[in-house]
Amino acid sequence: TFLHTILENKALVYLGDISSSLYLNHIFVITIYTMLFLEDAGYATLLDLGIIVGVSLVFAHLTYQWVELPMRRYIVKKYESRLHRVTQR
């Protein structure tokens, strides 16, 4: 179906994967960009907004790759035996 096609879209799935990193990083990007390049955040142009979104996505990707995934692997490895015992009951 159409909805199934949209929900399987790789770009949207990846955006969902990095969404928590994007949420955590975007405010820092907005703040730093505003302090460095804008006199008033209310007067951001479309170019400014595009740069902020692009930089936020890059930082979210890096955070996902370098922080989230390694922590997931570490946690799964560390608690794998406990998880296995719980699921065997």
PDB file of C-alpha atoms in Angstrom:
ATOM      1  CA  THR A   1       0.000   0.000   0.000  1.00  0.00           C
ATOM      2  CA  PHE A   2       0.949   3.658  -0.260  1.00  0.00           C
ATOM      3  CA  LEU A   3       1.428   4.029   3.501  1.00  0.00           C
ATOM      4  CA  HIS A   4       3.614   0.925   3.613  1.00  0.00           C
ATOM      5  CA  THR A   5       5.777   2.364   0.807  1.00  0.00           C
ATOM      6  CA  ILE A   6       6.232   5.621   2.698  1.00  0.00           C
ATOM      7  CA  LEU A   7       7.066   3.892   5.984  1.00  0.00           C
ATOM      8  CA  GLU A   8       9.658   1.657   4.284  1.00  0.00           C
ATOM      9  CA  ASN A   9      11.448   4.616   2.692  1.00  0.00           C
ATOM     10  CA  LYS A  10      15.111   4.280   3.724  1.00  0.00           C
ATOM     11  CA  ALA A  11      15.601   8.028   4.218  1.00  0.00           C
ATOM     12  CA  LEU A  12      12.604   8.249   6.535  1.00  0.00           C
ATOM     13  CA  VAL A  13      13.673   5.144   8.461  1.00  0.00           C
ATOM     14  CA  TYR A  14      17.160   6.609   8.928  1.00  0.00           C
ATOM     15  CA  LEU A  15      15.664   9.937  10.022  1.00  0.00           C
ATOM     16  CA  GLY A  16      13.741   7.979  12.640  1.00  0.00           C
ATOM     17  CA  ASP A  17      16.939   6.224  13.727  1.00  0.00           C
ATOM     18  CA  ILE A  18      18.798   9.496  14.272  1.00  0.00           C
ATOM     19  CA  SER A  19      15.810  11.406  15.653  1.00  0.00           C
ATOM     20  CA  SER A  20      16.918  11.331  19.291  1.00  0.00           C
ATOM     21  CA  SER A  21      20.390  12.575  18.332  1.00  0.00           C
ATOM     22  CA  LEU A  22      18.798  15.240  16.164  1.00  0.00           C
ATOM     23  CA  TYR A  23      16.595  16.315  19.057  1.00  0.00           C
ATOM     24  CA  LEU A  24      19.586  16.583  21.396  1.00  0.00           C
ATOM     25  CA  ASN A  25      21.885  18.378  18.928  1.00  0.00           C
ATOM     26  CA  HIS A  26      19.641  20.859  17.145  1.00  0.00           C
ATOM     27  CA  ILE A  27      19.406  23.397  19.959  1.00  0.00           C
ATOM     28  CA  PHE A  28      23.193  23.677  20.201  1.00  0.00           C
ATOM     29  CA  VAL A  29      23.475  24.234  16.466  1.00  0.00           C
ATOM     30  CA  ILE A  30      20.750  26.887  16.552  1.00  0.00           C
ATOM     31  CA  THR A  31      22.325  28.652  19.531  1.00  0.00           C
ATOM     32  CA  ILE A  32      25.875  28.673  18.176  1.00  0.00           C
ATOM     33  CA  TYR A  33      24.798  29.643  14.661  1.00  0.00           C
ATOM     34  CA  THR A  34      22.674  32.497  16.043  1.00  0.00           C
ATOM     35  CA  MET A  35      25.514  33.777  18.221  1.00  0.00           C
ATOM     36  CA  LEU A  36      28.040  33.658  15.374  1.00  0.00           C
ATOM     37  CA  PHE A  37      26.057  34.695  12.312  1.00  0.00           C
ATOM     38  CA  LEU A  38      22.734  36.290  13.231  1.00  0.00           C
ATOM     39  CA  GLU A  39      22.052  39.510  15.081  1.00  0.00           C
ATOM     40  CA  ASP A  40      18.468  38.438  15.759  1.00  0.00           C
ATOM     41  CA  ALA A  41      17.174  34.866  15.527  1.00  0.00           C
ATOM     42  CA  GLY A  42      13.844  36.203  14.273  1.00  0.00           C
ATOM     43  CA  TYR A  43      15.480  37.337  11.045  1.00  0.00           C
ATOM     44  CA  ALA A  44      16.927  34.069   9.813  1.00  0.00           C
ATOM     45  CA  THR A  45      16.740  33.634   6.055  1.00  0.00           C
ATOM     46  CA  LEU A  46      15.863  30.405   4.267  1.00  0.00           C
ATOM     47  CA  LEU A  47      19.589  29.936   3.664  1.00  0.00           C
ATOM     48  CA  ASP A  48      20.242  30.263   7.409  1.00  0.00           C
ATOM     49  CA  LEU A  49      17.522  27.715   8.154  1.00  0.00           C
ATOM     50  CA  GLY A  50      18.886  25.342   5.521  1.00  0.00           C
ATOM     51  CA  ILE A  51      22.383  25.573   7.003  1.00  0.00           C
ATOM     52  CA  ILE A  52      21.032  24.967  10.514  1.00  0.00           C
ATOM     53  CA  VAL A  53      19.035  21.917   9.395  1.00  0.00           C
ATOM     54  CA  GLY A  54      21.974  20.553   7.382  1.00  0.00           C
ATOM     55  CA  VAL A  55      24.507  20.992  10.194  1.00  0.00           C
ATOM     56  CA  SER A  56      22.041  19.536  12.701  1.00  0.00           C
ATOM     57  CA  LEU A  57      21.577  16.456  10.505  1.00  0.00           C
ATOM     58  CA  VAL A  58      25.352  16.017  10.158  1.00  0.00           C
ATOM     59  CA  PHE A  59      25.881  16.256  13.917  1.00  0.00           C
ATOM     60  CA  ALA A  60      22.956  13.897  14.532  1.00  0.00           C
ATOM     61  CA  HIS A  61      24.473  11.362  12.116  1.00  0.00           C
ATOM     62  CA  LEU A  62      27.870  11.602  13.830  1.00  0.00           C
ATOM     63  CA  THR A  63      26.343  11.291  17.293  1.00  0.00           C
ATOM     64  CA  TYR A  64      24.325   8.286  16.173  1.00  0.00           C
ATOM     65  CA  GLN A  65      27.373   6.573  14.631  1.00  0.00           C
ATOM     66  CA  TRP A  66      29.925   7.414  17.354  1.00  0.00           C
ATOM     67  CA  VAL A  67      27.822   7.439  20.519  1.00  0.00           C
ATOM     68  CA  GLU A  68      24.454   5.712  20.164  1.00  0.00           C
ATOM     69  CA  LEU A  69      25.472   2.615  18.179  1.00  0.00           C
ATOM     70  CA  PRO A  70      28.615   1.858  20.240  1.00  0.00           C
ATOM     71  CA  MET A  71      26.604   2.248  23.464  1.00  0.00           C
ATOM     72  CA  ARG A  72      23.877  -0.068  22.170  1.00  0.00           C
ATOM     73  CA  ARG A  73      26.472  -2.695  21.252  1.00  0.00           C
ATOM     74  CA  TYR A  74      28.148  -2.333  24.658  1.00  0.00           C
ATOM     75  CA  ILE A  75      24.881  -2.633  26.562  1.00  0.00           C
ATOM     76  CA  VAL A  76      23.695  -5.632  24.551  1.00  0.00           C
ATOM     77  CA  LYS A  77      27.053  -7.367  25.006  1.00  0.00           C
ATOM     78  CA  LYS A  78      27.203  -6.606  28.726  1.00  0.00           C
ATOM     79  CA  TYR A  79      23.643  -7.690  29.519  1.00  0.00           C
ATOM     80  CA  GLU A  80      23.228 -10.389  26.876  1.00  0.00           C
ATOM     81  CA  SER A  81      23.359 -13.258  29.356  1.00  0.00           C
ATOM     82  CA  ARG A  82      20.784 -11.629  31.650  1.00  0.00           C
ATOM     83  CA  LEU A  83      18.497 -10.927  28.740  1.00  0.00           C
ATOM     84  CA  HIS A  84      18.822 -14.526  27.576  1.00  0.00           C
ATOM     85  CA  ARG A  85      17.881 -15.830  31.052  1.00  0.00           C
ATOM     86  CA  VAL A  86      14.817 -13.587  31.232  1.00  0.00           C
ATOM     87  CA  THR A  87      13.561 -14.605  27.817  1.00  0.00           C
ATOM     88  CA  GLN A  88      14.019 -18.324  28.563  1.00  0.00           C
ATOM     89  CA  ARG A  89      11.534 -18.297  31.475  1.00  0.00           C
TER      90      ARG A  89
END
